[in-house]
GROMACS .gro file of C-alpha atoms in nm:
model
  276
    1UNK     CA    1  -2.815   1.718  -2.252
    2UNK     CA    2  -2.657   1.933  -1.967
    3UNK     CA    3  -2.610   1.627  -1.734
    4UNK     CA    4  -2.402   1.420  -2.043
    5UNK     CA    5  -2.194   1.692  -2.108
    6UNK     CA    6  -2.077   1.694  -1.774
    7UNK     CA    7  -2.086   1.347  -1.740
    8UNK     CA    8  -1.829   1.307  -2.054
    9UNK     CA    9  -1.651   1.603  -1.909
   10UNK     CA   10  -1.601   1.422  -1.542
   11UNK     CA   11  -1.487   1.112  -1.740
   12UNK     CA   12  -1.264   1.299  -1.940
   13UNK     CA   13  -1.071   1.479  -1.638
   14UNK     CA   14  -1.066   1.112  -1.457
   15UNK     CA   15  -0.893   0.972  -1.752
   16UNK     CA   16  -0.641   1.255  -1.799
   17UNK     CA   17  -0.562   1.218  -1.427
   18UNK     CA   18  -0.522   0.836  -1.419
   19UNK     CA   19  -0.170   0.720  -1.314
   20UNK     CA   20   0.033   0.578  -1.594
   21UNK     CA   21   0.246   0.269  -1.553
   22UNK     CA   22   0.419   0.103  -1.790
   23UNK     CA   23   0.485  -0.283  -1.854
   24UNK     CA   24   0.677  -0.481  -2.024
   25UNK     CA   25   0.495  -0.711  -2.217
   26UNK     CA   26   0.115  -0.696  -2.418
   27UNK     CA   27   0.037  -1.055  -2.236
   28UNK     CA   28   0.022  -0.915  -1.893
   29UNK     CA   29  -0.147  -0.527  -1.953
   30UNK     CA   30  -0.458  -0.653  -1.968
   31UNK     CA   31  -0.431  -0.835  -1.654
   32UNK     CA   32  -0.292  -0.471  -1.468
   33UNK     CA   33  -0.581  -0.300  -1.640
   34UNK     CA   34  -0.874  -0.574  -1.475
   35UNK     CA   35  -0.696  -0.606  -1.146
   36UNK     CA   36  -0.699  -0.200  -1.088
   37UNK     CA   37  -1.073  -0.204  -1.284
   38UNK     CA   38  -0.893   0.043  -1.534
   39UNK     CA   39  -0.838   0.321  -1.286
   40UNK     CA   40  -0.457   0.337  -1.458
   41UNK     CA   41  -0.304   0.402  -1.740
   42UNK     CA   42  -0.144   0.078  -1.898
   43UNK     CA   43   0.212   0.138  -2.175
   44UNK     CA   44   0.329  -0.143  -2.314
   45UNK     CA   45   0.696  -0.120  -2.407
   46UNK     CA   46   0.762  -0.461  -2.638
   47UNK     CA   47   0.473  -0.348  -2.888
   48UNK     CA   48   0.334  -0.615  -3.137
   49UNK     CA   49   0.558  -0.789  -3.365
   50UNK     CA   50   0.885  -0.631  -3.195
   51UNK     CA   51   1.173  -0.924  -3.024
   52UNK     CA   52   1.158  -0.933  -2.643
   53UNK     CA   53   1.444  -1.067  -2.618
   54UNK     CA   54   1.660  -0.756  -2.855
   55UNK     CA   55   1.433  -0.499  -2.750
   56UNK     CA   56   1.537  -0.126  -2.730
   57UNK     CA   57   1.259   0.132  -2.620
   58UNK     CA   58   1.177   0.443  -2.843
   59UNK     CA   59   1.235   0.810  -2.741
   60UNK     CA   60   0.867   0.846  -2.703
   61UNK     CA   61   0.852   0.586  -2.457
   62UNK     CA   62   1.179   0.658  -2.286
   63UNK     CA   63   0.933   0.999  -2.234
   64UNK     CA   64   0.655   0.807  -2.093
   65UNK     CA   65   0.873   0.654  -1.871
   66UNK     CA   66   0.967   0.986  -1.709
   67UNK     CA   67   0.596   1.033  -1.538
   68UNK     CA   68   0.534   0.671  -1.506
   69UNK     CA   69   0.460   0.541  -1.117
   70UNK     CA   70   0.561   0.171  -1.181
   71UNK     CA   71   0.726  -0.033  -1.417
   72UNK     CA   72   0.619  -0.391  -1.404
   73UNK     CA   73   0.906  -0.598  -1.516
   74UNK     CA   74   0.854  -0.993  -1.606
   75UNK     CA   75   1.228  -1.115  -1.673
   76UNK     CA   76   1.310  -1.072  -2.035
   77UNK     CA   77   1.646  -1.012  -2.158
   78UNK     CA   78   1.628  -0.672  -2.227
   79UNK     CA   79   1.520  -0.562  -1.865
   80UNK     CA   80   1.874  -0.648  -1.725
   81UNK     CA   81   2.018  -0.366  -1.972
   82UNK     CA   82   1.736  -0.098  -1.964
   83UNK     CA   83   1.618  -0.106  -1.587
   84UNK     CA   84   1.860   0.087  -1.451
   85UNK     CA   85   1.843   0.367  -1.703
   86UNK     CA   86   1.466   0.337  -1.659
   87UNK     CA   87   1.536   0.437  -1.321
   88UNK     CA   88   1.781   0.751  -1.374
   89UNK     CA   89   1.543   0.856  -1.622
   90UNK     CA   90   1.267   0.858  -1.316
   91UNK     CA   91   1.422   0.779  -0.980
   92UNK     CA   92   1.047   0.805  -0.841
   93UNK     CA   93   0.903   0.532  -1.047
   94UNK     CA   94   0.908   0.180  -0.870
   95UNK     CA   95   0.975  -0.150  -1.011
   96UNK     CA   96   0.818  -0.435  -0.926
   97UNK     CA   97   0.897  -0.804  -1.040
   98UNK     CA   98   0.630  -0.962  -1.168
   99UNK     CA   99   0.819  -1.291  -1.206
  100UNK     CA  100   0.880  -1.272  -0.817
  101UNK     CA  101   0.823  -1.671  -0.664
  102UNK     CA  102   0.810  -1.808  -1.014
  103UNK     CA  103   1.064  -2.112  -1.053
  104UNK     CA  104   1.206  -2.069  -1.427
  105UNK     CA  105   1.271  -2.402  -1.605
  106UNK     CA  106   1.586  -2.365  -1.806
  107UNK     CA  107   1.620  -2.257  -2.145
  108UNK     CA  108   1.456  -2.550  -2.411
  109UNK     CA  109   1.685  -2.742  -2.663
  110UNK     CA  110   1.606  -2.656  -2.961
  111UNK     CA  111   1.632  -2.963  -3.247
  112UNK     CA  112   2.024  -2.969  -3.263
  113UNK     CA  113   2.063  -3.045  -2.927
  114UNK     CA  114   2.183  -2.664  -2.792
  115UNK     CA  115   2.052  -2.570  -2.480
  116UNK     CA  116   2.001  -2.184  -2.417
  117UNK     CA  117   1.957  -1.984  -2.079
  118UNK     CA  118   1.651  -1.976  -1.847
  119UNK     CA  119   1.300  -1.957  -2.002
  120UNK     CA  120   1.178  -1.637  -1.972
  121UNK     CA  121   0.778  -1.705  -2.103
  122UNK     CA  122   0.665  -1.771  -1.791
  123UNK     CA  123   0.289  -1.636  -1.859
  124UNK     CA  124   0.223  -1.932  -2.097
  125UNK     CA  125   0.132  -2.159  -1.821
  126UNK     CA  126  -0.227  -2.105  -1.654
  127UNK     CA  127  -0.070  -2.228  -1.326
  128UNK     CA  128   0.169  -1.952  -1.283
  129UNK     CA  129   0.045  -1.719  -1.442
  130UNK     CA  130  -0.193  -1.742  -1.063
  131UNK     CA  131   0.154  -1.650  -0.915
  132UNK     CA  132   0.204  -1.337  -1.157
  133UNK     CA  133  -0.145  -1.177  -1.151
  134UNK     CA  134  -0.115  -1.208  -0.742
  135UNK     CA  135   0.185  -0.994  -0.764
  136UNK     CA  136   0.031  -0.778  -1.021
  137UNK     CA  137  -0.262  -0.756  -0.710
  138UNK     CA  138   0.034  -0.713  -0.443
  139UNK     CA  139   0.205  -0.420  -0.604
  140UNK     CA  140  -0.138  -0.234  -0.733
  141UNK     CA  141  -0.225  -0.236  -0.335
  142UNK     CA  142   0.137  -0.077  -0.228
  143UNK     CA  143   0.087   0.167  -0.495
  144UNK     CA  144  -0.287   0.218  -0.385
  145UNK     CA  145  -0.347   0.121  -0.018
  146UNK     CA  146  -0.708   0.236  -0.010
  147UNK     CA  147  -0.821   0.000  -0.329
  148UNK     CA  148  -0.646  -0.316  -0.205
  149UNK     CA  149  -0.928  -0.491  -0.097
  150UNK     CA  150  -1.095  -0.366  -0.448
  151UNK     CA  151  -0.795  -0.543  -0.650
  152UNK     CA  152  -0.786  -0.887  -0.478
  153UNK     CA  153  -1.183  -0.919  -0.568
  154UNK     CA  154  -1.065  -0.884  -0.876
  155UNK     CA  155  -0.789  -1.120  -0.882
  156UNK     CA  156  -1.009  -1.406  -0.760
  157UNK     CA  157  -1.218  -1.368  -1.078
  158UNK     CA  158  -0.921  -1.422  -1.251
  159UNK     CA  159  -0.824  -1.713  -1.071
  160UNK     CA  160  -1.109  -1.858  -1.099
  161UNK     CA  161  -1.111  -1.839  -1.475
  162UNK     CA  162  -0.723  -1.970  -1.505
  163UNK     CA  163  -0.828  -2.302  -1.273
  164UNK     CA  164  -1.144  -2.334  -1.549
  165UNK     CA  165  -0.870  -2.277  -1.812
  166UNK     CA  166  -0.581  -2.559  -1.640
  167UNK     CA  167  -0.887  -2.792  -1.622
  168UNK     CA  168  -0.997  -2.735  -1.970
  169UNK     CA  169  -0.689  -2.723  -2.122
  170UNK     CA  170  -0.606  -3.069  -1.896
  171UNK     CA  171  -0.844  -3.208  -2.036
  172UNK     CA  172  -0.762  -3.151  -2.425
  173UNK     CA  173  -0.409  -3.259  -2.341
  174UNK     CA  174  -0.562  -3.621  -2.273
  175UNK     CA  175  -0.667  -3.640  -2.636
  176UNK     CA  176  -0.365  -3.524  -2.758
  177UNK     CA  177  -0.176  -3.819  -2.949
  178UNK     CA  178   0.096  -3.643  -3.142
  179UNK     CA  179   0.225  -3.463  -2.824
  180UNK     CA  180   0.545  -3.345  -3.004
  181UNK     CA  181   0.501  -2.960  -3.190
  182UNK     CA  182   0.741  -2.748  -3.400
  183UNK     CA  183   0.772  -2.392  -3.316
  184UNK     CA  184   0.977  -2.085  -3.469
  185UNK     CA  185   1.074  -1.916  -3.159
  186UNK     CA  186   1.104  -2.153  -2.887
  187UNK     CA  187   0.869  -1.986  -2.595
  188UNK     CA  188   0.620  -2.268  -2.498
  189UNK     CA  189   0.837  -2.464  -2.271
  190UNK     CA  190   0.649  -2.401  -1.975
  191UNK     CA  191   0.299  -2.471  -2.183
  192UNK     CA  192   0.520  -2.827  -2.295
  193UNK     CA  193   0.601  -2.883  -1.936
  194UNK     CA  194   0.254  -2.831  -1.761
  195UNK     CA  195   0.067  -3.099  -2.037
  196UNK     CA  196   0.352  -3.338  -2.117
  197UNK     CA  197   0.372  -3.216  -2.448
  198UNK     CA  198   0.734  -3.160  -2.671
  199UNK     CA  199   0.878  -2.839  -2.789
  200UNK     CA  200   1.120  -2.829  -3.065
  201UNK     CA  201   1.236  -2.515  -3.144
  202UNK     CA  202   1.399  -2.359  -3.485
  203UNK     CA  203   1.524  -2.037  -3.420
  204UNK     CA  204   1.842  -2.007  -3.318
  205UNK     CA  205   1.994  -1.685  -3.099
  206UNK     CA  206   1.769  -1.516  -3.396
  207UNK     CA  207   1.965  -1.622  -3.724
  208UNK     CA  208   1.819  -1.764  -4.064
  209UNK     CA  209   1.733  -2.104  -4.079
  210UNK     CA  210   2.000  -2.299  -4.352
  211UNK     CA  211   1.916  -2.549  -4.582
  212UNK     CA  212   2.118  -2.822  -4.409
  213UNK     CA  213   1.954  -2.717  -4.086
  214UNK     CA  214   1.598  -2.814  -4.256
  215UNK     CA  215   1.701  -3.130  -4.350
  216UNK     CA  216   1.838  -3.208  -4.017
  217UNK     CA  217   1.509  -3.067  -3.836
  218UNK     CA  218   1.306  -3.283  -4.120
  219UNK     CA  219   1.492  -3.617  -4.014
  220UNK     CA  220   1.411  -3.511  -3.648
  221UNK     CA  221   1.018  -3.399  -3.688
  222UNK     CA  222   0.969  -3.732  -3.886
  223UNK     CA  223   1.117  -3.962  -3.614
  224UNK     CA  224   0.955  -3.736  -3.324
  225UNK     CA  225   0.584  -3.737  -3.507
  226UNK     CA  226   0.571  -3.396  -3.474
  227UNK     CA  227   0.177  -3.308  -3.520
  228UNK     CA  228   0.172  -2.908  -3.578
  229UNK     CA  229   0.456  -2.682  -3.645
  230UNK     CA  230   0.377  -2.341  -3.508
  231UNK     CA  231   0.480  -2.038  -3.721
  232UNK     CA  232   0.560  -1.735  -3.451
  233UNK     CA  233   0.459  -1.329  -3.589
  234UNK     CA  234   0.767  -1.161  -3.557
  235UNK     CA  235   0.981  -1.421  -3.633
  236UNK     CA  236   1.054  -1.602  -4.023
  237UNK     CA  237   0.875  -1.849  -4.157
  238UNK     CA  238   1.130  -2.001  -4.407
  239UNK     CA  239   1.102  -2.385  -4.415
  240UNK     CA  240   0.793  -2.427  -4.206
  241UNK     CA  241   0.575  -2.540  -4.455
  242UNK     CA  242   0.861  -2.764  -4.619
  243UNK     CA  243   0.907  -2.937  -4.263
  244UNK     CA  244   0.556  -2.991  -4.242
  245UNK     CA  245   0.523  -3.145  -4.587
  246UNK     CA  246   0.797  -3.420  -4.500
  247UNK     CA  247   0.604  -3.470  -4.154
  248UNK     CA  248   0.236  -3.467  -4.243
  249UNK     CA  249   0.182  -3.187  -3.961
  250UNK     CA  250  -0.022  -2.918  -3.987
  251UNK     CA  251   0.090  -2.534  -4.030
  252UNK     CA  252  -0.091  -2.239  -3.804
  253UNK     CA  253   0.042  -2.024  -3.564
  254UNK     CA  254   0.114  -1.920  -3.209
  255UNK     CA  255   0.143  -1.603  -3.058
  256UNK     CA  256   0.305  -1.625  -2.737
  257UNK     CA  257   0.310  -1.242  -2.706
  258UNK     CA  258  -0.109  -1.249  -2.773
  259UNK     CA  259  -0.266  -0.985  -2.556
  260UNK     CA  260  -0.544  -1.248  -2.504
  261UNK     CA  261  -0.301  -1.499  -2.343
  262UNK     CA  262  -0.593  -1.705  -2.202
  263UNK     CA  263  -0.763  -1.768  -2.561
  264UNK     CA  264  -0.390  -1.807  -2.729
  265UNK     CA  265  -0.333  -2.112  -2.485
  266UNK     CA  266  -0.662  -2.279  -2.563
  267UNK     CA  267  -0.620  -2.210  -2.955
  268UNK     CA  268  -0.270  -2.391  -2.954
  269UNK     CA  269  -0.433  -2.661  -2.765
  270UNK     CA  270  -0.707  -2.723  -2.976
  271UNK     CA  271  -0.467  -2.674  -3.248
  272UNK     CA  272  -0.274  -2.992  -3.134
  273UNK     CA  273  -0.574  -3.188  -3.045
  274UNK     CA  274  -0.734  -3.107  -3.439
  275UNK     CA  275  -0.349  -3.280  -3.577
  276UNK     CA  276  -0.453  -3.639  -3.414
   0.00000   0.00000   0.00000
């Protein structure tokens, strides 16, 4: 009984003295916490159901921020603004780029022909997100010399896994007829792009869908044989289910800020391969 108490205890002092960093997105803590084997302590500033892209941290987090050793920053929009004050706040804390080497495709159009800025959802691709976990790896080792060769072990099990994924999810693609999908928010560009699929986003800059706007994304769905339209948490979902009903589609969703991202890319996949 002696020898669990003090086991618990040990555990308990090792957990209390684990280095916090913080990150910006759910997608990618998990990949921080199995690269260091959960010898830090992973914050996640965009929490569930919160915009990326209109973001504003809390004062509790702002807090957090003030002991933190690294922020890992992936390229949103709200990074450009809050950086630097992340850094005033604690000038000792480093920042590494976890989007470092990763070519951005620019922003998708959505069905009305507007174009928007760079795509920012660069861990929605199995491909790259091999570039992003290797930085993950690369700044873990300059923060922790001595564990380097500890992290990269790691990181090849992950590897491995996202080639099995890119295979499988290669694979699916093949029997994919309706390649073209509806989605709220527009953030699977890069998914689109890697299995010659179609995005056609809603949302625009964040305002409500009008009733002329269905009608003109109905017309385009039904000419484009869209096969699912993809309802985003977070994000409205007025008119899906009408544009679905004039396109025969199907309705579920996708959540490109999943903190599984692995199983969210093979669900959407299936998801499109199920609408044939």
């Amino acid at each position: 009984m002696l020898k669990k108490i003090l086991l618990i205890f040990c555990f308990s002092v090792f957990a209390a003295a684990a280095d916090l960093v913080v990150v910006s997105i759910q997608p990618l803590a998990s990949y921080i916490k199995e690269i260091s084997g959960n010898s830090v302590k992973v914050e996640v500033m965009v929490q569930k159901g919160k915009d990326a892209h209109t973001y504003e941290p809390s004062v509790s987090q702002m807090k957090k921020l003030a002991r933190a050793k690294a922020f890992f920053a992936i390229g949103i929009d709200y990074e450009e603004k809050w950086i630097p004050k992340f850094s005033s706040v604690n000038k000792k804390m480093k920042i590494f780029h976890i989007d470092k080497d990763v070519k951005k495709l620019e922003g998708d159009e959505d069905y009305d022909g507007h174009k928007h800025e760079s795509d920012p959802h660069i861990w929605l691709d199995p491909v790259l997100l091999k570039t992003q976990t290797t930085n993950i790896a690369n700044a873990l080792g300059e923060l922790y010399p001595d564990k380097k060769m500890q992290f990269f072990l790691n990181l090849d099990k992950i590897h491995a896994r996202l080639d099995a994924l890119h295979a499988e999810l290669t694979r699916i693609s093949e029997n994919v007829k309706r390649k073209t999908f509806i989605v709220m928010h527009p953030s699977w560009g890069y998914f689109a792009e890697r299995y010659k699929l179609i995005q056609l986003g809603i949302e625009q800059e964040g305002k409500e869908i009008k009733p002329a706007d269905l009608i003109k994304i109905g017309r385009v769905s039904t000419s484009a044989n869209v096969g699912v339209v993809f309802s985003t948490p977070g994000f409205t979902k007025n008119g899906l289910n009408e544009i679905a009903k004039a396109t025969n589609a199907k309705v579920t969703t996708a959540d490109h800020m999943s903190e599984n991202v692995e199983s969210e890319l093979l669900n959407v996949m299936k998801a499109l391969e199920n609408a044939n």
